[in-house]
Short mmCIF file of C-alpha atoms in Angstrom, two decimals:
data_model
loop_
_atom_site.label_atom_id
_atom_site.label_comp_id
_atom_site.label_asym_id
_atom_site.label_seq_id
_atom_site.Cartn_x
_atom_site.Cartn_y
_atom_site.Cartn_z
CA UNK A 7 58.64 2.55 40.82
CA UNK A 8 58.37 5.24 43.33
CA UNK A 9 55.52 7.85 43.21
CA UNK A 10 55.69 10.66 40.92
CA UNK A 11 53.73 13.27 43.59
CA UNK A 12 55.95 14.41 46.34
CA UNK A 13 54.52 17.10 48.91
CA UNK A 14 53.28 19.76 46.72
CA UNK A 15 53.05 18.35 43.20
CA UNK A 16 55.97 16.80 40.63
CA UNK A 17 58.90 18.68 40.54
CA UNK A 18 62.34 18.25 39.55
CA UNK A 19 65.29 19.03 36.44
CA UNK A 20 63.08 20.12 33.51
CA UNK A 21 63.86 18.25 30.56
CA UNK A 22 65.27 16.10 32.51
CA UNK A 23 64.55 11.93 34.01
CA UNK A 24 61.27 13.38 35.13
CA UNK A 25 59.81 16.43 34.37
CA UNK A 26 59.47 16.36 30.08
CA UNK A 27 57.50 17.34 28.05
CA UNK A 28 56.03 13.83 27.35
CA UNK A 29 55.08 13.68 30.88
CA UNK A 30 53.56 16.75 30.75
CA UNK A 31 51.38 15.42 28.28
CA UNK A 32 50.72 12.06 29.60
CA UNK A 33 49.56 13.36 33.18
CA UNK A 34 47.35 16.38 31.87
CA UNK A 35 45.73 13.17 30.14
CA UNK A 36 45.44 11.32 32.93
CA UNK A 37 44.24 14.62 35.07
CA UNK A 38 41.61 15.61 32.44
CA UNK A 39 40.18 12.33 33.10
CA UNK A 40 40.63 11.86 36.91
CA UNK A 41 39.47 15.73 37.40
CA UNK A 42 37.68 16.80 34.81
CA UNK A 43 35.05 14.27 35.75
CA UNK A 44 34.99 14.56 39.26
CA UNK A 45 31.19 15.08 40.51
CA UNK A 46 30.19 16.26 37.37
CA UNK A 47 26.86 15.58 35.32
CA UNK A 48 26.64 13.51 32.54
CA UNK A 49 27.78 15.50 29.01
CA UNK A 50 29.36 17.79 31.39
CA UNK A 51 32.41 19.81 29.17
CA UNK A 52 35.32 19.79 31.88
CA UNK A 53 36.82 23.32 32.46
CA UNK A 54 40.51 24.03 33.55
CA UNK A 55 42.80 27.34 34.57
CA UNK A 56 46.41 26.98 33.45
CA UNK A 57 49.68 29.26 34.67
CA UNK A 58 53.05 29.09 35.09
CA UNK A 59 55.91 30.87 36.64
CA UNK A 60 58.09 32.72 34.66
CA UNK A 61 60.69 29.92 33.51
CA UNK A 62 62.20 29.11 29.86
CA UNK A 63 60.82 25.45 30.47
CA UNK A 64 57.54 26.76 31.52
CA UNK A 65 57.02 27.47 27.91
CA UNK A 66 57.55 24.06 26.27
CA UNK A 67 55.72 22.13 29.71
CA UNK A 68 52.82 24.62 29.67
CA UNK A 69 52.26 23.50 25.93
CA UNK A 70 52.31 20.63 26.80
CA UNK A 71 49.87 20.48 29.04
CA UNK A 72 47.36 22.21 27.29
CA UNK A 73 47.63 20.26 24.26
CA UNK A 74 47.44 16.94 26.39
CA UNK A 75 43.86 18.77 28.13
CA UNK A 76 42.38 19.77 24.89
CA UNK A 77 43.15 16.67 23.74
CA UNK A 78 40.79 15.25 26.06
CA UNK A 79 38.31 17.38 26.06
CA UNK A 80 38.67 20.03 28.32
CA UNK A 81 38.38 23.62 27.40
CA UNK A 82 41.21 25.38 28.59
CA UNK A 83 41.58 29.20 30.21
CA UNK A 84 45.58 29.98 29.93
CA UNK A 85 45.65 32.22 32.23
CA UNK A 86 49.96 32.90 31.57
CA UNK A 87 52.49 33.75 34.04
CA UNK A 88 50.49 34.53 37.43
CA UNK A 89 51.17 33.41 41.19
CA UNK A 90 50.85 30.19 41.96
CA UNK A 91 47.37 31.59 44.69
CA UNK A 92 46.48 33.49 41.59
CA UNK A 93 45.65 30.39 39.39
CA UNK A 94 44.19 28.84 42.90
CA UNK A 95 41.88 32.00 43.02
CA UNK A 96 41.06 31.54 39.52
CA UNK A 97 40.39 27.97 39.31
CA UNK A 98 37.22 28.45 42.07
CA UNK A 99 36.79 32.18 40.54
CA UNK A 100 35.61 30.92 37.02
CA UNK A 101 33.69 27.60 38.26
CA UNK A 102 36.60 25.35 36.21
CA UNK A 103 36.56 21.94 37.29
CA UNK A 104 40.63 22.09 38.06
CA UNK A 105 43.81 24.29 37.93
CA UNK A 106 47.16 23.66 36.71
CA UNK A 107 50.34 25.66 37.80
CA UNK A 108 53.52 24.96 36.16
CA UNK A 109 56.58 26.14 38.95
CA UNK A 110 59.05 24.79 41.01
CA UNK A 111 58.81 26.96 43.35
CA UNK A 112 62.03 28.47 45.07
CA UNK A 113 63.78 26.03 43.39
CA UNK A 114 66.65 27.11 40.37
CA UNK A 115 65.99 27.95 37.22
CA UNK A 116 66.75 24.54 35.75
CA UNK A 117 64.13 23.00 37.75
CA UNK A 118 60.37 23.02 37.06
CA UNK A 119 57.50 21.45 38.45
CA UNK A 120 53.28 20.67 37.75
CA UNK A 121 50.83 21.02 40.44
CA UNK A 122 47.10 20.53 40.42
CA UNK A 123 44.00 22.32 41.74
CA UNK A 124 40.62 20.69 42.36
CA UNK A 125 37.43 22.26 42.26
CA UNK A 126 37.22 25.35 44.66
CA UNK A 127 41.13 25.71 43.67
CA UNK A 128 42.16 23.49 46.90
CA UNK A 129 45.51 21.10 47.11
CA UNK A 130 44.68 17.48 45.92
CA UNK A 131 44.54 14.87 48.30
CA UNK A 132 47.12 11.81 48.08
CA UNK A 133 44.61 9.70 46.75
CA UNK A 134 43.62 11.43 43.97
CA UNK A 135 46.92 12.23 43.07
CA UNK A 136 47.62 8.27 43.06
CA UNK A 137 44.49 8.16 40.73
CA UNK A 138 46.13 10.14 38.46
CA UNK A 139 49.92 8.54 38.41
CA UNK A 140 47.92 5.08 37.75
CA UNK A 141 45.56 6.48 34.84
CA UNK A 142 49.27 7.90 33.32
CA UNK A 143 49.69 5.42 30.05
CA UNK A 144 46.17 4.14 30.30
CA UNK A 145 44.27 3.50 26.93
CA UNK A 146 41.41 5.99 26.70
CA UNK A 147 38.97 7.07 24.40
CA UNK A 148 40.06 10.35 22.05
CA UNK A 149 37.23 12.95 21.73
CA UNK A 150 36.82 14.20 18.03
CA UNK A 151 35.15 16.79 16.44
CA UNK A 152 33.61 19.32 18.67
CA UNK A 153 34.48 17.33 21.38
CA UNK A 154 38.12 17.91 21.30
CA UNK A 155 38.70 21.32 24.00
CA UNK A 156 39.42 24.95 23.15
CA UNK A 157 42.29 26.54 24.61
CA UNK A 158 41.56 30.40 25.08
CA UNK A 159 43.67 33.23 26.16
CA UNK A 160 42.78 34.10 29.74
CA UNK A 161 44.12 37.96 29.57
CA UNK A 162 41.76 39.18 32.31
CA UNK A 163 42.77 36.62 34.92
CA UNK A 164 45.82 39.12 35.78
CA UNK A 165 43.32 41.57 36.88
CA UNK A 166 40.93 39.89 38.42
CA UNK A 167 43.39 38.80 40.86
CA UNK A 168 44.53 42.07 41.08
CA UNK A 169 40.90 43.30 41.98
CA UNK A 170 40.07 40.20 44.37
CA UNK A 171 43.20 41.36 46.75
CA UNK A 172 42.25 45.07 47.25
CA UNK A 173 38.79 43.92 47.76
CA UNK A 174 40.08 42.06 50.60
CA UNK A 175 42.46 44.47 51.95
CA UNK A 176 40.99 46.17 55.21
CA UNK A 177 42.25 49.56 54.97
CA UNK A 178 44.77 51.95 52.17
CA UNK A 179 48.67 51.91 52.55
CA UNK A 180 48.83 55.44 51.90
CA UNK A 181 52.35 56.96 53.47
CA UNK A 182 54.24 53.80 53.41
CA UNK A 183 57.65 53.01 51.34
CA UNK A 184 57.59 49.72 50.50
CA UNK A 185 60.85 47.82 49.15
CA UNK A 186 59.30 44.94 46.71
CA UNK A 187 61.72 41.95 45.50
CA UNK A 188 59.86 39.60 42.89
CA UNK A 189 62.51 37.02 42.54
CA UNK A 190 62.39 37.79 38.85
CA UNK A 191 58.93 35.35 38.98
CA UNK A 192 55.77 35.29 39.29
CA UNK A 193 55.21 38.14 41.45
CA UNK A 194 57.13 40.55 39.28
CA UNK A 195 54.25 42.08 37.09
CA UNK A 196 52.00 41.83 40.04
CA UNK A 197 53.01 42.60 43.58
CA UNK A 198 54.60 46.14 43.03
CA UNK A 199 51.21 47.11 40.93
CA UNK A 200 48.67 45.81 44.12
CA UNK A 201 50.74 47.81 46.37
CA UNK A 202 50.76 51.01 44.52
CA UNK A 203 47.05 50.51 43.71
CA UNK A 204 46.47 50.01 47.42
CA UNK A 205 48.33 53.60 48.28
CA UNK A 206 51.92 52.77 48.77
CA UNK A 207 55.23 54.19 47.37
CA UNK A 208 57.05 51.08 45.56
CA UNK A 209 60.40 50.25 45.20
CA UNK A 210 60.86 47.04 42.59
CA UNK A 211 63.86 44.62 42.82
CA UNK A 212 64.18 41.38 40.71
CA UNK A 213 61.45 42.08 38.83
CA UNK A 214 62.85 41.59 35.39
CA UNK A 215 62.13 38.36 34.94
CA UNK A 216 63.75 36.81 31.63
CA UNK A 217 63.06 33.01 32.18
CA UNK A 218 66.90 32.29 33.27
CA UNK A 219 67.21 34.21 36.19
CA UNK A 220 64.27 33.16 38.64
CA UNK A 221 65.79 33.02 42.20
CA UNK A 222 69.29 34.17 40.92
CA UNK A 223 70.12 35.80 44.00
CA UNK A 224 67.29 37.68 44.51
CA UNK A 225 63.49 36.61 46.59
CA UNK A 226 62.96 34.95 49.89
CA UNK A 227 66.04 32.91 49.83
CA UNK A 228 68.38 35.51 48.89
CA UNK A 229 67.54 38.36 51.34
CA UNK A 230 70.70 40.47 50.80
CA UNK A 231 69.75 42.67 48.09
CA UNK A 232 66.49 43.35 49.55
CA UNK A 233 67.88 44.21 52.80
CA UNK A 234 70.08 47.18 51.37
CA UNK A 235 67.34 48.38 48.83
CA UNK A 236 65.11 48.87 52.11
CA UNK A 237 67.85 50.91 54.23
CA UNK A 238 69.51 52.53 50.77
CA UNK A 239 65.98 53.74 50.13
CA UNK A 240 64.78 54.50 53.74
CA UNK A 241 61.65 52.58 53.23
CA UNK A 242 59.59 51.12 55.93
CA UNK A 243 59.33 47.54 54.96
CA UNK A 244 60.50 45.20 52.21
CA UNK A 245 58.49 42.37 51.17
CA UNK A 246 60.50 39.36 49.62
CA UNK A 247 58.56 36.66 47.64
CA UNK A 248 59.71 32.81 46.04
CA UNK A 249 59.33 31.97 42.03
CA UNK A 250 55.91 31.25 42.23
CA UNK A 251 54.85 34.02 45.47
CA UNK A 252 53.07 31.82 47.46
CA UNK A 253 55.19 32.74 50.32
CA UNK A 254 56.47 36.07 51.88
CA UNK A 255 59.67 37.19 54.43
CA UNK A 256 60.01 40.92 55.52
CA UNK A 257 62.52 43.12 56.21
CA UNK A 258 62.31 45.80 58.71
CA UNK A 259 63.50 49.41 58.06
CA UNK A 260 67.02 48.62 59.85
CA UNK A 261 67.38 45.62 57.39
CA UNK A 262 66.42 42.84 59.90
CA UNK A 263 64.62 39.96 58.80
CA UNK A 264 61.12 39.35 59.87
CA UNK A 265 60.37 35.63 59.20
CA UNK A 266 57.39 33.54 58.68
CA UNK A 267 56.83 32.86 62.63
CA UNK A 268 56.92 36.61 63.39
CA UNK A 269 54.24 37.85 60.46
CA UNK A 270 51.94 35.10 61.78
CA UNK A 271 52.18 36.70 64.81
CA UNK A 272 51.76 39.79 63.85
CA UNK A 273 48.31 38.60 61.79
CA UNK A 274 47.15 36.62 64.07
CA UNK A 275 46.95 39.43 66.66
CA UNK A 276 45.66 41.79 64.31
CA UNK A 277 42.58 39.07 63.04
CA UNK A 278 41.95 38.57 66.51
CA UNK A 279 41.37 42.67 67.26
CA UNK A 280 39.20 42.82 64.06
CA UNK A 281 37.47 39.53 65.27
CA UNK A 282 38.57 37.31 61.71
CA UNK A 283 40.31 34.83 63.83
CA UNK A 284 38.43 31.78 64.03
CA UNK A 285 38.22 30.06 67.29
CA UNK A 286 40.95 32.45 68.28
CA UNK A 287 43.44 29.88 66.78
CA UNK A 288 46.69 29.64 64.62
CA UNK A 289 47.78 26.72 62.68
CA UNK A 290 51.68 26.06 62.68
CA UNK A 291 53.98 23.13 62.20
CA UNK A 292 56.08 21.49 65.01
CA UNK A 293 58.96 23.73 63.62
CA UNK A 294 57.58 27.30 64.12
CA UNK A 295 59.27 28.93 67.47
CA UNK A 296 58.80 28.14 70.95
CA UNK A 297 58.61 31.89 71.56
CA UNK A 298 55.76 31.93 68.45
CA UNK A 299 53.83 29.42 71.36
CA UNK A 300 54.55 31.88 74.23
CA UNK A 301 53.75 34.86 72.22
CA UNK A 302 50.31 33.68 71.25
CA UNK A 303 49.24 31.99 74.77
CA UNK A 304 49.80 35.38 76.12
CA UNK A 305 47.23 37.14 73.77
CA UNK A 306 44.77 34.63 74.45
CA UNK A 307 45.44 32.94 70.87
CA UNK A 308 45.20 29.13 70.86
CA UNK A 309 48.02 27.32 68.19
CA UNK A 310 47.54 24.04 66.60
CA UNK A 311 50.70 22.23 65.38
CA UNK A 312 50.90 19.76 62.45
CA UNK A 313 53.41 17.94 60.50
CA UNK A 314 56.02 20.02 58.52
CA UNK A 315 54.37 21.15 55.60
CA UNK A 316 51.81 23.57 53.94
CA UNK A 317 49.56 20.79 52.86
CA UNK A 318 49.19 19.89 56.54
CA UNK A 319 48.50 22.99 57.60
CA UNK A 320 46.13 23.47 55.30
CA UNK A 321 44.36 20.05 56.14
CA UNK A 322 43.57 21.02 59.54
CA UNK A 323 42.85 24.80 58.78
CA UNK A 324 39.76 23.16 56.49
CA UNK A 325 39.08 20.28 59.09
CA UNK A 326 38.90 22.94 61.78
CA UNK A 327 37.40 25.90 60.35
CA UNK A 328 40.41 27.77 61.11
CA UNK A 329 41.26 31.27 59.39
CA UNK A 330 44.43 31.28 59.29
CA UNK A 331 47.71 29.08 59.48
CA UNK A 332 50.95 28.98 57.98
CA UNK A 333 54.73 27.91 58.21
CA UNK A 334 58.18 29.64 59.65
CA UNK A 335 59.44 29.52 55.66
CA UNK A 336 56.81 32.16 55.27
CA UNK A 337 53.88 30.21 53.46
CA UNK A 338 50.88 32.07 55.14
CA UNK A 339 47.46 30.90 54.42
CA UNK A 340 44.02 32.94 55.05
CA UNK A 341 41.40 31.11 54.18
CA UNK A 342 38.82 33.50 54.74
CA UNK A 343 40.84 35.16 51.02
CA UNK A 344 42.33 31.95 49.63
CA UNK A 345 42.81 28.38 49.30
CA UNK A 346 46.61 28.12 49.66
CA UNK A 347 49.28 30.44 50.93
CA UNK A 348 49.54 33.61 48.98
CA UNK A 349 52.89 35.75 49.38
CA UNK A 350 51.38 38.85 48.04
CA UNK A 351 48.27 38.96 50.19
CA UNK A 352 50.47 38.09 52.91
CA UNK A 353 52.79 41.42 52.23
CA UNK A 354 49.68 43.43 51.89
CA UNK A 355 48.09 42.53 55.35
CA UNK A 356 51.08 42.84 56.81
CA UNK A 357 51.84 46.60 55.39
CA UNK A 358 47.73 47.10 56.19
CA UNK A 359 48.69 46.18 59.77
CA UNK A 360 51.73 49.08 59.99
CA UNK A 361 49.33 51.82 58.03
CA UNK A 362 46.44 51.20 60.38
CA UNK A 363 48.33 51.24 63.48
CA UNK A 364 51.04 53.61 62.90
CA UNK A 365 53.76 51.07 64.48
CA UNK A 366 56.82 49.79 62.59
CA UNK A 367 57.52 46.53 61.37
CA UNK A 368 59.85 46.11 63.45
CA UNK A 369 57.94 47.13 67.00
CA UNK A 370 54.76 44.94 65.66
CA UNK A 371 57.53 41.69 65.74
CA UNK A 372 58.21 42.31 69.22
CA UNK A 373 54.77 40.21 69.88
CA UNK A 374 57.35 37.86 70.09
CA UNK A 375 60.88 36.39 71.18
CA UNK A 376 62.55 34.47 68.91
CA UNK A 377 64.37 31.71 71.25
CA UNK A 378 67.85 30.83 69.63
CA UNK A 379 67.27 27.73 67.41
CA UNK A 380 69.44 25.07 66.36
CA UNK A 381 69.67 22.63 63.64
CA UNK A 382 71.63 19.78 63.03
CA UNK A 383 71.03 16.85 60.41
CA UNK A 384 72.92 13.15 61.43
CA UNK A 385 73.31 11.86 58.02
CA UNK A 386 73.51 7.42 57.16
CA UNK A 387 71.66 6.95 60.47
CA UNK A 388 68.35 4.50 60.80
CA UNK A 389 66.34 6.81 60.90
CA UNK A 390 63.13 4.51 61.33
CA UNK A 391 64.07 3.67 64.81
CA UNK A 392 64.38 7.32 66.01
CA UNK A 393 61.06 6.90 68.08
CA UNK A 394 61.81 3.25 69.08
CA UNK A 395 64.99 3.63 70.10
CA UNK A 396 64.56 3.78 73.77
CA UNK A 397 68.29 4.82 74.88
CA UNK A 398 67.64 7.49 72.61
CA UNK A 399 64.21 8.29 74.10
CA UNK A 400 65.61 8.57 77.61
CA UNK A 401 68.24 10.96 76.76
CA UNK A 402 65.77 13.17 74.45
CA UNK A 403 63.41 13.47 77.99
CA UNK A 404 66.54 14.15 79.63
CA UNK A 405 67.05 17.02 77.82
CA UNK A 406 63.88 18.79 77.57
CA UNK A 407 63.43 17.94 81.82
CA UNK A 408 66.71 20.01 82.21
CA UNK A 409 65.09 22.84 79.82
CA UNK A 410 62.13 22.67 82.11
CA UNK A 411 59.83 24.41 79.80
CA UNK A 412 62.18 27.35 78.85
CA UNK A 413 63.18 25.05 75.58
CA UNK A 414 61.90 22.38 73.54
CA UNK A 415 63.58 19.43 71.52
CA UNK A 416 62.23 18.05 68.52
CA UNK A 417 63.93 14.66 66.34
CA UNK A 418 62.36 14.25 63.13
CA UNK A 419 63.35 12.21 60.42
CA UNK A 420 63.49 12.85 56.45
CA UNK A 421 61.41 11.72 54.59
CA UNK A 422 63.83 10.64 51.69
CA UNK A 423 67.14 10.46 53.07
CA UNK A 424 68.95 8.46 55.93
CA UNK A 425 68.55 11.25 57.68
CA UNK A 426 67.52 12.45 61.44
CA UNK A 427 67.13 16.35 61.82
CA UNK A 428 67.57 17.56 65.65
CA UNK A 429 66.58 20.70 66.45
CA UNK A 430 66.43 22.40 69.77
CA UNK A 431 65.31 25.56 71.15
CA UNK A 432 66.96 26.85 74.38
CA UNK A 433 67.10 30.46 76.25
CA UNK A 434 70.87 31.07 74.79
CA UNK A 435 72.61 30.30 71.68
CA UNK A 436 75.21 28.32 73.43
CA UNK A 437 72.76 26.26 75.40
CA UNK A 438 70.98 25.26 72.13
CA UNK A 439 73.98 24.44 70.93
CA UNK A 440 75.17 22.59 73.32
CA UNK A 441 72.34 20.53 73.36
CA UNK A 442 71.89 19.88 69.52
CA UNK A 443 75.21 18.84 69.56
CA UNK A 444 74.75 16.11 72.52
CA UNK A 445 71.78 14.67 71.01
CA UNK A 446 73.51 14.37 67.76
CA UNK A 447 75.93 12.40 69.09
CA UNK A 448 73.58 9.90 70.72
CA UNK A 449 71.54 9.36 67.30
CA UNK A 450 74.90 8.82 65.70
CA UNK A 451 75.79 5.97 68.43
CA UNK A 452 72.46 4.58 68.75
CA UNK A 453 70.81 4.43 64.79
CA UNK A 454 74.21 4.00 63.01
CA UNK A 455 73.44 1.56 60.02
#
């Protein structure tokens, strides 16, 4: 049977094979038990946080899991529809043993998804996620009586994450028009109210969220709209989040996208100047932009690359001590604020950055040059012999010996597909191209199945 977890929690058609409402039930079980009782005293009564994004299934799921909690003993806080870095903030806010956030994320509406929080409101690690997949089904003793938990209406949790963000912020916004597009989720009743708080002049988009139309043309995946609310409106910057706003993209005030790589830039430079970057390091993956590299070795910033993923990220942001670290997609994490990338804080330092300096968006992305980037997946390939492959090996150094520094090429393959991804970066679009295409061809002739 393969494993339930994939890279950021379960997640897939709700109601569907996977994601019911029996499972639901059956892993909060297993997660009250795994969790709940994680370094804790004897007679210890197991605390958890509980949100969701704004999705129809999100009702039935979220039920679900807090009847399968209380069940077994664990007095729940349901904190509603919040941010996914909300219910992380909460979770190590309130002292409760775990979290719970029901979302899929930038996904449709029709999927759904459950992730988990441990103490402190950090990601789980894969081995206590396997702890919990093989407790699933497992006989266990029922608590009865006043043992059984109390579920509780956690109204204020909207506000205190409210208050914990301008707390954090480092100066007002006062002067700026800001362009905000919820994604009709979880941002929707929260972004466009921090940034007023905090001094700007909002403008919402897709925040009408009426659980069918979550990332229905509208949030970081959908940039259109946003882009002509920000020049219709002659605002200074738009802020676009996913269903669940733990990331964030920008648009400039001509309408150009400003994407993960350039807003960790643009952080990065300004933690550094306020002395908040630790070690005078960045965290990326191996797919954030050559000219993201460049741009940060010139302003004396050192960057740390890890596997594609937030999780990994993450993993050496905590091993290192680092403050910040994040992903092109525009999942930014500050962990000097939070425990996992948080769209809305994101926006906010970014718009902090613009007020305090006086510079545009668009001028503060000019800390770097995007190089042109290409990528091409080669589909029914074995893609286990991509590194073994030594024809293909020789033609890969090949490559990046004629880029000679200006460029970079990177094979990587999926992780649930027979599939190799290629992706170069060159000085020109057709060079990039011309390159991606080549090496395509030689994965195709040397890993065909």
């Amino acid at each position: 049977m393969s494993r339930l977890f994939g890279t950021d929690g379960v997640r897939g058609l709700a109601n569907g094979p996977v994601i019911t409402a029996e499972m639901a039930l059956s892993m909060s079980v297993a997660a009250a038990r795994v969790l709940g009782q994680a370094g804790a005293t004897p007679g210890h009564r197991p605390k958890a946080v509980v949100g969701r994004d704004p999705r129809a299934s999100g009702e039935f799921l979220a039920a679900a899991v807090v009847a399968g909690l209380a069940s077994a003993g664990v007095d729940v806080y349901n904190a509603g529809v919040l941010p996914t870095p909300a219910v992380a903030y909460l979770t190590a806010d309130t002292g409760a043993d775990f979290g719970v956030m029901l979302s899929a994320s930038h996904n449709a509406m029709p999927d759904n998804g459950i992730k988990f929080f441990a103490r402190g409101g950090h990601k789980l690690a894969d081995e206590v996620e396997d702890q919990i997949e093989a407790a699933m089904g497992e006989r266990w003793a029922r608590p009865i009586g006043a043992d059984v938990g109390r579920v509780v209406a956690m109204q204020e949790g909207h506000t205190r994450y409210i208050a914990h963000l301008l707390r954090v912020l480092p100066n007002q916004l006062d002067g700026l028009k800001v362009v905000i597009d919820g994604a009709h989720g979880a941002a929707s009743m929260v972004s466009p109210e921090i940034f007023r708080l905090a001094g700007a002049e909002v403008i919402e988009i897709g925040t009408a969220p009426d659980g069918l139309n979550i990332n229905d043309g509208y949030g970081s995946t959908h940039l259109g709209p946003l882009k002509a609310a920000v020049v219709a409106h002659g605002a200074d910057l738009g802020i676009a989040h996913d269903g669940d706003a733990d990331r964030c993209l920008a648009v400039d005030a001509a309408g150009v996208e400003v994407d993960g790589d350039q807003i960790m830039g643009i952080l990065a430079v300004d933690m550094k100047e306020r002395g908040k970057l630790a070690h005078d390091t960045l965290v990326a993956t191996v797919m954030s932009n050559l000219g993201l590299l460049q741009a940060m070795e010139r302003e004396g910033i050192r960057v740390l690359q890890t596997g594609v993923g937030d999780r990994y990220v993450l993993e050496e942001m905590r091993a290192g001590g680092y403050s910040l670290g994040g992903e092109q997609s525009g999942h930014v994490i500050m962990l000097d604020h939070g425990t996992t990338g948080d769209g809305v804080l994101t926006g906010l330092m970014l718009a902090a950055r613009m007020a305090a300096t006086g510079r545009t968006i668009a001028d503060l992305g000019t800390v770097m040059t995007r190089l042109p980037q290409v990528l091409v997946n080669v589909r029914g390939v074995d893609k286990n012999r991509v590194e073994s492959d030594e024809g293909l090996q020789d033609t890969v150094r090949r490559e990046e010996a004629a880029l000679a520094g200006s460029g970079r090429v990177l094979l990587r393959k999926s992780g649930t597909e027979p599939l190799v991804r290629v992706m170069v970066e060159a000085p020109t679009q057709d060079e990039a191209d011309a390159v991606a295409h080549r090496l395509a061809g030689v994965v195709r002739e040397r890993l065909t199945l």
